[in-house]
């Protein structure tokens, strides 16, 4: 028998549950479908568990550095990975059960557990059950890509999901991929005590960032003893007993890296291949991302796609913002759009990188006249006092309008301090607003006005 609802939501990632709350509060009957873990990637295998483990790694790092602060710790530092995992499981689990009980307790919301698949543009099956609605919202997220590299079939590997079950210390973790997921795991496991090698096929880490940021990140990681192999053009794998051998074929150094465990962190793909999208007339691009317009409508009337599966963002905050956009358009007569938002994200190595807007390179390519301000963290009192003075910050403003075009803070507190810049960008106010503001001492943010007082023309190069 088919049950009829006002709306169906497939997936309980970062958009679905919030949207369910908005729709039910507006009086709609909603069915929400989850095939695996409530809360999706961020809660179970992404942001929350990784940032919880990064906190354990930071604690280990600070204990090792105790003497730098005049703190005496004569014993050896060791990390109990079972305890690290159980702390992570508790925090992630609390969030997962929170999402599940929130949805189950929501008036007018019915939870279906199972794999949802379109039968037509307004019908979805979940196992033997079938639900129908005139409005369907897809929030199915993505999963790790397993690249077809030579030898991968015969080689045991981990992804960000299976890493969550690891409760031991890998002797030598080889990480394929120098993007944000690979870098976070690299520093975390190094601090837990593993030997770590990052193998990246590009010529630098975090290749979408400006070159000065990539270089600084590499220096931070190498300073902690992480091996970085760049320009790895022909990555492949073989075994020698228990050892995993990765071919690197780099321009310099050993041709093979030998390690005990292998983590693949080479990107993500959308969970759209098993959704029956063709039955609903929902178009995808050549990488499988659902094609949406600026208000997240798909090619099929009455169907929207939110979160990582639409290719318009790959973060928890972009997915949540998608739900706000859809809610505002449907319920508030407020025509919010994806293009209203400003790119912003953080990379949670330590010190973190907070980013907003355009990169220096993107501004240069745009050909507009711009001004740039820079400041090393060695000239930020708070960073020096904390003994965490690695990194730098920079900001770029339009030379004519004085609007802020972009900023990066690679340094202690950078993930928080970037927001004072981001909010002024949203206000479309000139940089002089921050330049004249009185900030609190001693903070990282207090040096942003100072940096803005030392702007220089951005060279064309
Ligand atoms: C290691 C790692 C670290 C990360 N760290 C950060 C971070 O620090 N900050 C940040 O902003 N982002 C981070 N991200 C990205 C972030 O996790 C995602 O962008 C975020 O979870 C948004 O996902 P989503 O809402 O699109 O869907 P997801 O959270 O992926 O949820 C999709 C849900 O849909 C379900 N589903 C899929 N198909 C079906 C189906 N057919 N039927 C029923 N259910 C289905 C899945 O089981 C899943 O529960 C990280 C990601 C990873 C992998």
Coordinates of C-alpha atoms and ligand atoms in Angstrom, one line a residue:
X1 CA 0.0 0.0 0.0
X2 CA 1.3 3.5 -0.8
X3 CA 1.2 6.1 2.0
X4 CA 0.7 9.7 1.0
X5 CA 2.6 12.6 2.6
X6 CA 3.0 16.3 1.9
X7 CA 6.8 15.9 1.6
X8 CA 9.4 13.1 1.5
X9 CA 13.0 13.6 2.6
X10 CA 15.6 11.0 1.5
X11 CA 18.6 11.1 3.9
X12 CA 19.2 12.5 7.3
X13 CA 22.4 14.4 6.7
X14 CA 22.8 18.1 7.6
X15 CA 19.9 19.4 5.6
X16 CA 17.1 16.7 6.0
X17 CA 16.4 16.9 9.7
X18 CA 16.3 20.7 9.9
X19 CA 14.1 20.8 6.8
X20 CA 11.8 18.2 8.4
X21 CA 11.4 20.4 11.4
X22 CA 10.6 23.5 9.2
X23 CA 8.0 21.6 7.1
X24 CA 6.3 19.9 10.0
X25 CA 6.1 23.1 11.9
X26 CA 4.4 24.6 8.9
X27 CA 1.8 21.9 9.2
X28 CA 3.0 19.4 6.6
X29 CA 3.0 15.6 7.0
X30 CA 6.6 14.5 6.3
X31 CA 8.3 11.1 5.7
X32 CA 12.0 11.0 6.2
X33 CA 14.1 8.0 5.1
X34 CA 17.5 6.9 6.4
X35 CA 19.3 3.8 5.2
X36 CA 22.2 3.7 7.7
X37 CA 23.3 6.0 10.5
X38 CA 21.1 9.0 11.6
X39 CA 23.0 12.3 11.1
X40 CA 25.0 11.1 8.1
X41 CA 28.6 11.8 7.3
X42 CA 29.3 14.8 9.6
X43 CA 27.9 13.1 12.7
X44 CA 29.3 9.5 12.1
X45 CA 32.3 9.5 9.9
X46 CA 33.2 13.2 9.2
X47 CA 33.4 16.4 11.2
X48 CA 32.3 15.3 14.7
X49 CA 34.4 12.2 15.1
X50 CA 37.5 13.7 13.3
X51 CA 37.4 16.9 15.3
X52 CA 37.0 14.8 18.5
X53 CA 40.0 12.7 17.7
X54 CA 42.0 15.8 16.6
X55 CA 41.3 17.1 20.2
X56 CA 42.9 13.9 21.6
X57 CA 45.9 14.3 19.2
X58 CA 46.3 18.0 20.3
X59 CA 46.3 16.9 24.0
X60 CA 49.1 14.4 23.2
X61 CA 51.0 17.0 21.3
X62 CA 50.8 19.5 24.2
X63 CA 51.9 16.9 26.7
X64 CA 55.0 16.3 24.6
X65 CA 55.6 20.0 24.4
X66 CA 55.1 20.5 28.2
X67 CA 58.7 21.5 28.8
X68 CA 58.3 24.4 26.4
X69 CA 55.8 25.9 28.9
X70 CA 57.8 25.1 32.0
X71 CA 55.7 22.1 32.9
X72 CA 57.5 19.1 34.1
X73 CA 56.5 15.8 32.7
X74 CA 59.3 13.2 33.0
X75 CA 57.4 10.1 32.0
X76 CA 57.0 8.8 28.5
X77 CA 53.9 10.0 26.6
X78 CA 51.7 7.3 25.2
X79 CA 48.2 7.3 23.6
X80 CA 45.6 4.6 24.4
X81 CA 43.9 4.3 21.0
X82 CA 41.0 2.3 22.6
X83 CA 40.3 5.2 24.9
X84 CA 40.6 7.7 22.1
X85 CA 38.1 5.7 20.1
X86 CA 35.7 5.3 22.9
X87 CA 35.7 9.1 23.6
X88 CA 35.1 9.6 19.9
X89 CA 32.3 7.0 19.8
X90 CA 30.6 8.6 22.8
X91 CA 30.5 12.1 21.3
X92 CA 29.6 11.0 17.9
X93 CA 27.0 8.5 19.3
X94 CA 25.4 11.2 21.4
X95 CA 24.9 13.3 18.3
X96 CA 23.5 10.4 16.3
X97 CA 21.0 9.4 18.9
X98 CA 20.1 13.1 19.3
X99 CA 19.2 13.3 15.6
X100 CA 17.3 10.0 15.7
X101 CA 15.2 10.9 18.8
X102 CA 14.6 14.4 17.5
X103 CA 13.1 13.0 14.3
X104 CA 11.2 10.2 16.0
X105 CA 9.7 12.7 18.4
X106 CA 8.8 15.3 15.8
X107 CA 5.0 15.8 15.4
X108 CA 3.8 14.9 11.9
X109 CA 7.2 13.3 11.0
X110 CA 7.4 9.5 10.1
X111 CA 10.8 7.9 10.0
X112 CA 11.4 5.1 7.5
X113 CA 14.6 3.0 7.9
X114 CA 15.9 1.5 4.7
X115 CA 17.2 2.4 1.3
X116 CA 15.0 4.9 -0.6
X117 CA 14.6 4.7 -4.3
X118 CA 12.5 6.6 -6.8
X119 CA 9.8 4.7 -8.6
X120 CA 8.5 7.8 -10.4
X121 CA 8.8 11.6 -9.9
X122 CA 6.5 11.4 -6.8
X123 CA 6.9 7.9 -5.5
X124 CA 9.7 6.4 -3.4
X125 CA 10.1 2.8 -2.3
X126 CA 11.7 1.9 1.0
X127 CA 12.0 -1.9 0.9
X128 CA 8.5 -3.3 0.6
X129 CA 6.9 0.1 1.5
X130 CA 6.0 2.9 -0.8
X131 CA 5.5 6.6 -0.1
X132 CA 4.3 9.3 -2.3
X133 CA 4.3 13.1 -2.1
X134 CA 4.3 16.2 -4.4
X135 CA 7.5 17.5 -2.8
X136 CA 10.6 15.4 -2.5
X137 CA 13.9 16.5 -1.0
X138 CA 17.1 14.6 -1.7
X139 CA 19.8 14.8 1.0
X140 CA 21.8 11.6 0.3
X141 CA 25.4 12.9 0.7
X142 CA 28.4 11.2 -0.6
X143 CA 31.1 8.6 0.1
X144 CA 34.8 8.1 -0.3
X145 CA 36.1 7.5 -3.8
X146 CA 38.2 4.3 -4.2
X147 CA 40.4 5.1 -7.2
X148 CA 41.2 2.4 -9.7
X149 CA 45.0 2.5 -9.0
X150 CA 47.1 -0.5 -10.1
X151 CA 47.2 -3.2 -7.4
X152 CA 44.4 -1.7 -5.2
X153 CA 42.3 -4.9 -5.5
X154 CA 44.8 -7.0 -3.7
X155 CA 45.6 -4.3 -1.0
X156 CA 43.8 -3.8 2.2
X157 CA 42.8 -0.1 2.6
X158 CA 41.0 2.3 4.9
X159 CA 38.7 5.2 4.1
X160 CA 37.4 8.0 6.3
X161 CA 34.5 5.6 7.3
X162 CA 36.6 2.5 8.2
X163 CA 39.1 4.7 10.0
X164 CA 36.4 5.2 12.6
X165 CA 36.7 1.5 13.6
X166 CA 40.5 1.7 14.2
X167 CA 41.3 1.3 17.8
X168 CA 45.1 0.6 17.5
X169 CA 48.1 2.6 16.4
X170 CA 49.2 1.9 12.8
X171 CA 52.9 1.6 12.8
X172 CA 53.2 3.5 9.5
X173 CA 50.1 5.0 7.9
X174 CA 50.4 5.8 4.2
X175 CA 47.9 8.4 3.2
X176 CA 47.0 8.8 -0.5
X177 CA 45.8 12.4 -1.0
X178 CA 47.0 15.7 0.3
X179 CA 43.5 17.4 0.5
X180 CA 41.8 18.4 3.7
X181 CA 40.7 14.9 4.8
X182 CA 44.2 13.4 4.2
X183 CA 45.9 16.3 6.0
X184 CA 43.7 16.1 9.1
X185 CA 44.3 12.4 9.5
X186 CA 48.0 12.8 8.8
X187 CA 48.7 15.2 11.7
X188 CA 46.3 13.4 14.0
X189 CA 48.0 10.0 13.6
X190 CA 51.4 11.5 13.7
X191 CA 50.5 13.0 17.1
X192 CA 49.1 9.7 18.2
X193 CA 52.5 8.2 17.5
X194 CA 52.4 6.6 14.0
X195 CA 54.9 7.2 11.3
X196 CA 52.9 8.9 8.5
X197 CA 53.6 9.5 4.8
X198 CA 51.3 11.6 2.6
X199 CA 51.5 10.8 -1.1
X200 CA 50.0 13.5 -3.3
X201 CA 50.0 13.5 -7.1
X202 CA 49.9 17.3 -7.4
X203 CA 53.0 19.5 -6.9
X204 CA 51.7 20.7 -3.5
X205 CA 49.5 19.9 -0.6
X206 CA 46.0 21.6 -0.4
X207 CA 46.4 22.4 -4.0
X208 CA 43.3 24.6 -4.2
X209 CA 44.8 27.1 -1.7
X210 CA 47.4 29.8 -2.6
X211 CA 50.9 28.5 -3.0
X212 CA 52.2 30.4 0.2
X213 CA 49.5 28.6 2.2
X214 CA 50.4 25.2 0.7
X215 CA 54.0 25.8 1.5
X216 CA 53.3 26.8 5.1
X217 CA 51.1 23.8 5.6
X218 CA 53.8 21.5 4.3
X219 CA 56.3 23.1 6.7
X220 CA 54.0 22.7 9.7
X221 CA 53.5 19.0 8.9
X222 CA 57.1 18.2 8.1
X223 CA 58.2 20.0 11.3
X224 CA 56.2 17.3 13.1
X225 CA 58.0 14.5 11.2
X226 CA 55.3 13.7 8.6
X227 CA 56.8 12.5 5.3
X228 CA 55.4 14.4 2.3
X229 CA 55.8 12.9 -1.2
X230 CA 54.6 15.2 -4.0
X231 CA 54.4 14.9 -7.8
X232 CA 53.5 11.2 -7.3
X233 CA 52.6 10.5 -10.9
X234 CA 52.0 6.7 -11.0
X235 CA 50.6 5.6 -7.7
X236 CA 50.2 1.8 -7.4
X237 CA 50.3 -0.9 -4.7
X238 CA 51.8 -4.3 -4.0
X239 CA 52.4 -6.4 -0.9
X240 CA 55.6 -7.7 0.7
X241 CA 54.4 -10.0 3.5
X242 CA 52.3 -7.9 5.8
X243 CA 53.8 -4.7 4.4
X244 CA 52.0 -2.5 1.9
X245 CA 54.2 -1.0 -0.8
X246 CA 53.1 2.1 -2.5
X247 CA 54.7 3.1 -5.8
X248 CA 55.4 6.8 -5.8
X249 CA 57.5 7.4 -8.9
X250 CA 58.4 10.8 -7.6
X251 CA 60.9 13.1 -9.2
X252 CA 63.2 12.5 -6.2
X253 CA 63.5 10.2 -3.2
X254 CA 62.7 6.5 -2.9
X255 CA 60.4 5.1 -5.6
X256 CA 58.4 3.0 -3.1
X257 CA 57.0 3.8 0.3
X258 CA 56.5 0.8 2.6
X259 CA 53.9 1.1 5.4
X260 CA 51.6 -1.0 7.6
X261 CA 48.3 0.6 6.7
X262 CA 46.9 2.5 3.8
X263 CA 44.3 5.3 3.9
X264 CA 42.6 6.5 0.7
X265 CA 41.7 10.2 0.9
X266 CA 41.5 11.1 -2.8
X267 CA 38.0 12.7 -2.9
X268 CA 34.3 11.9 -2.5
X269 CA 31.5 10.9 -4.9
X270 CA 27.8 11.5 -4.5
X271 CA 25.4 8.7 -3.4
X272 CA 23.3 9.1 -6.5
X273 CA 24.0 6.0 -8.5
X274 CA 21.4 3.8 -6.6
X275 CA 18.6 6.3 -6.2
X276 CA 16.5 5.5 -9.3
X277 CA 16.9 9.1 -10.4
X278 CA 16.2 8.2 -14.0
X279 CA 12.7 7.0 -12.9
X280 CA 12.0 10.5 -11.6
X281 CA 13.6 12.4 -14.5
X282 CA 16.2 14.0 -12.2
X283 CA 19.3 15.0 -14.2
X284 CA 22.9 14.4 -13.0
X285 CA 26.1 15.8 -14.3
X286 CA 28.9 13.5 -15.6
X287 CA 30.3 13.0 -12.1
X288 CA 26.9 12.0 -10.8
X289 CA 26.1 15.2 -8.9
X290 CA 22.4 16.2 -9.2
X291 CA 22.0 19.3 -11.3
X292 CA 20.2 22.1 -9.4
X293 CA 19.4 25.8 -10.0
X294 CA 20.2 28.6 -7.7
X295 CA 17.3 27.7 -5.4
X296 CA 18.2 24.0 -5.4
X297 CA 15.4 22.8 -7.7
X298 CA 16.3 19.7 -9.8
X299 CA 15.3 19.2 -13.4
X300 CA 12.2 17.4 -12.2
X301 CA 9.4 19.7 -10.9
X302 CA 8.7 19.2 -7.2
X303 CA 12.1 17.6 -6.4
X304 CA 15.0 19.4 -4.7
X305 CA 18.6 18.3 -4.0
X306 CA 20.5 19.5 -0.9
X307 CA 23.9 19.0 0.6
X308 CA 27.0 17.3 -0.9
X309 CA 24.9 15.4 -3.6
X310 CA 24.2 18.6 -5.5
X311 CA 27.9 19.5 -6.0
X312 CA 27.3 23.1 -4.8
X313 CA 29.2 22.6 -1.5
X314 CA 31.0 19.9 0.4
X315 CA 30.6 21.0 4.0
X316 CA 28.2 20.7 6.8
X317 CA 27.5 24.5 6.8
X318 CA 26.8 24.5 3.0
X319 CA 24.3 21.6 3.4
X320 CA 22.6 23.3 6.4
X321 CA 22.5 26.5 4.4
X322 CA 20.9 24.6 1.5
X323 CA 18.0 23.7 3.9
X324 CA 17.7 27.3 5.0
X325 CA 17.5 28.4 1.3
X326 CA 14.8 25.8 0.5
X327 CA 12.8 26.5 3.6
X328 CA 12.9 30.3 3.0
X329 CA 11.7 29.9 -0.6
X330 CA 9.0 27.4 0.2
X331 CA 7.7 28.8 3.5
X332 CA 8.8 32.4 4.0
X333 CA 8.3 33.9 0.6
X334 CA 12.0 34.8 0.9
X335 CA 13.9 34.2 -2.4
X336 CA 17.2 33.2 -0.9
X337 CA 19.8 31.7 -3.3
X338 CA 22.9 29.6 -3.3
X339 CA 24.8 32.4 -5.0
X340 CA 24.1 34.7 -2.0
X341 CA 26.6 32.8 0.1
X342 CA 30.3 33.5 0.4
X343 CA 32.8 30.6 0.3
X344 CA 34.0 29.9 3.8
X345 CA 35.6 26.8 5.4
X346 CA 38.3 25.7 7.7
X347 CA 41.0 23.0 7.5
X348 CA 41.5 21.5 10.9
X349 CA 45.1 20.8 11.1
X350 CA 46.8 22.6 14.0
X351 CA 47.1 25.5 13.7
X352 CA 43.9 25.6 11.6
X353 CA 43.3 27.4 8.4
X354 CA 40.2 29.6 8.3
X355 CA 39.2 30.8 4.8
X356 CA 36.7 33.2 3.4
X357 CA 36.0 34.4 -0.2
X358 CA 38.5 34.5 -3.0
X359 CA 42.1 33.3 -2.9
X360 CA 44.9 35.7 -3.8
X361 CA 45.4 33.8 -7.0
X362 CA 41.7 34.1 -7.9
X363 CA 41.8 37.8 -7.3
X364 CA 44.9 38.1 -9.5
X365 CA 43.2 36.1 -12.3
X366 CA 40.1 38.3 -12.1
X367 CA 42.3 41.2 -13.2
X368 CA 40.8 43.7 -10.7
X369 CA 42.9 46.2 -8.9
X370 CA 43.3 45.0 -5.3
X371 CA 45.2 45.7 -2.1
X372 CA 46.7 43.0 0.2
X373 CA 47.7 42.9 3.8
X374 CA 49.8 40.2 5.5
X375 CA 50.9 39.4 9.0
X376 CA 53.0 36.5 10.3
X377 CA 51.6 34.8 13.4
X378 CA 55.0 35.6 15.0
X379 CA 53.7 39.2 15.1
X380 CA 50.4 38.2 16.8
X381 CA 50.9 38.5 20.6
X382 CA 48.3 35.9 21.5
X383 CA 49.9 33.3 19.3
X384 CA 53.3 34.0 20.7
X385 CA 52.0 33.9 24.3
X386 CA 50.4 30.5 23.6
X387 CA 53.6 29.2 22.0
X388 CA 51.7 28.6 18.8
X389 CA 53.1 31.2 16.4
X390 CA 53.2 29.1 13.2
X391 CA 51.4 30.4 10.1
X392 CA 50.3 33.8 8.9
X393 CA 47.2 35.7 7.9
X394 CA 46.4 37.7 4.8
X395 CA 43.5 39.8 3.5
X396 CA 42.7 41.2 0.1
X397 CA 40.4 44.1 -0.6
X398 CA 39.1 45.8 -3.8
X399 CA 41.2 48.9 -4.5
X400 CA 38.1 50.9 -5.7
X401 CA 35.1 49.7 -3.6
X402 CA 37.1 48.8 -0.5
X403 CA 35.1 45.6 -0.2
X404 CA 36.9 42.6 1.2
X405 CA 37.4 40.0 -1.5
X406 CA 39.0 37.2 0.5
X407 CA 41.0 36.3 3.5
X408 CA 43.0 33.4 5.0
X409 CA 44.1 32.9 8.6
X410 CA 46.5 30.0 9.0
X411 CA 47.2 30.2 12.7
X412 CA 46.0 29.5 16.1
X413 CA 42.3 30.4 16.4
X414 CA 42.1 31.0 12.6
X415 CA 38.9 29.0 12.3
X416 CA 37.2 31.4 14.7
X417 CA 38.9 34.7 13.9
X418 CA 38.0 34.5 10.2
X419 CA 34.3 35.1 11.1
X420 CA 34.9 38.8 11.9
X421 CA 36.0 39.2 8.3
X422 CA 33.3 37.0 6.9
X423 CA 30.5 38.9 8.5
X424 CA 31.8 42.2 7.2
X425 CA 31.9 40.6 3.7
X426 CA 28.2 39.6 4.1
X427 CA 27.4 43.2 5.1
X428 CA 29.2 44.3 2.0
X429 CA 30.7 47.0 4.1
X430 CA 34.1 48.5 3.3
X431 CA 37.2 47.1 5.1
X432 CA 37.5 50.4 6.9
X433 CA 34.7 49.3 9.2
X434 CA 37.1 46.6 10.7
X435 CA 40.1 48.9 10.3
X436 CA 38.4 51.4 12.7
X437 CA 36.9 48.8 15.1
X438 CA 38.3 48.3 18.5
X439 CA 39.0 44.6 19.0
X440 CA 39.7 42.8 22.3
X441 CA 43.3 42.3 23.5
X442 CA 45.0 39.8 23.5
X443 CA 43.3 38.0 20.6
X444 CA 44.2 36.9 17.1
X445 CA 41.3 39.1 15.8
X446 CA 42.9 42.3 17.3
X447 CA 45.6 42.2 14.6
X448 CA 43.1 42.2 11.7
X449 CA 42.6 46.0 12.0
X450 CA 46.4 46.5 12.2
X451 CA 46.9 44.3 9.1
X452 CA 44.3 46.4 7.3
X453 CA 46.3 49.5 8.1
X454 CA 49.2 48.1 6.2
X455 CA 47.7 47.3 2.9
X456 CA 49.8 47.4 -0.3
X457 CA 48.9 47.0 -3.9
X458 CA 48.5 43.4 -5.0
X459 CA 51.2 42.7 -7.7
X460 CA 49.9 41.4 -11.0
X461 CA 52.8 38.9 -11.3
Ligands
LIG1 C1 36.6 12.9 7.2 C2 35.6 14.0 7.0 C3 35.7 15.2 7.7 C4 34.9 16.2 7.5 N1 35.0 17.4 8.2 C5 34.2 18.4 8.0 C6 34.3 19.6 8.8 O1 35.2 19.7 9.7 N2 33.5 20.6 8.5 C7 32.5 20.6 7.5 O2 31.8 21.5 7.3 N3 32.4 19.5 6.8 C8 33.2 18.4 7.0 N4 33.1 17.3 6.2 C9 32.0 17.2 5.2 C10 30.6 17.0 5.8 O3 30.7 15.8 6.6 C11 29.5 16.9 4.8 O4 29.6 18.0 3.9 C12 28.2 17.0 5.5 O5 28.0 15.8 6.3 C13 27.0 17.2 4.6 O6 26.5 16.1 4.1 P1 25.0 16.0 3.5 O7 24.0 16.7 4.3 O8 25.1 16.2 2.1 O9 24.8 14.4 3.7 P2 25.4 13.3 4.6 O10 25.8 13.8 5.9 O11 26.4 12.6 3.8 O12 24.1 12.3 4.9 C14 23.5 11.7 3.9 C15 22.6 10.6 4.5 O13 21.8 10.0 3.5 C16 21.7 8.6 3.7 N5 21.4 8.0 2.4 C17 22.1 8.0 1.3 N6 21.4 7.4 0.3 C18 20.3 7.0 0.8 C19 19.1 6.4 0.3 N7 19.1 6.0 -1.0 N8 18.1 6.1 1.1 C20 18.1 6.5 2.4 N9 19.1 7.1 2.9 C21 20.2 7.4 2.2 C22 23.1 8.3 4.2 O14 23.1 7.0 4.9 C23 23.4 9.5 5.1 O15 23.0 9.2 6.4 C24 33.9 16.2 6.5 C25 33.8 15.0 5.7 C26 34.6 13.9 5.9 C27 34.5 12.7 5.1

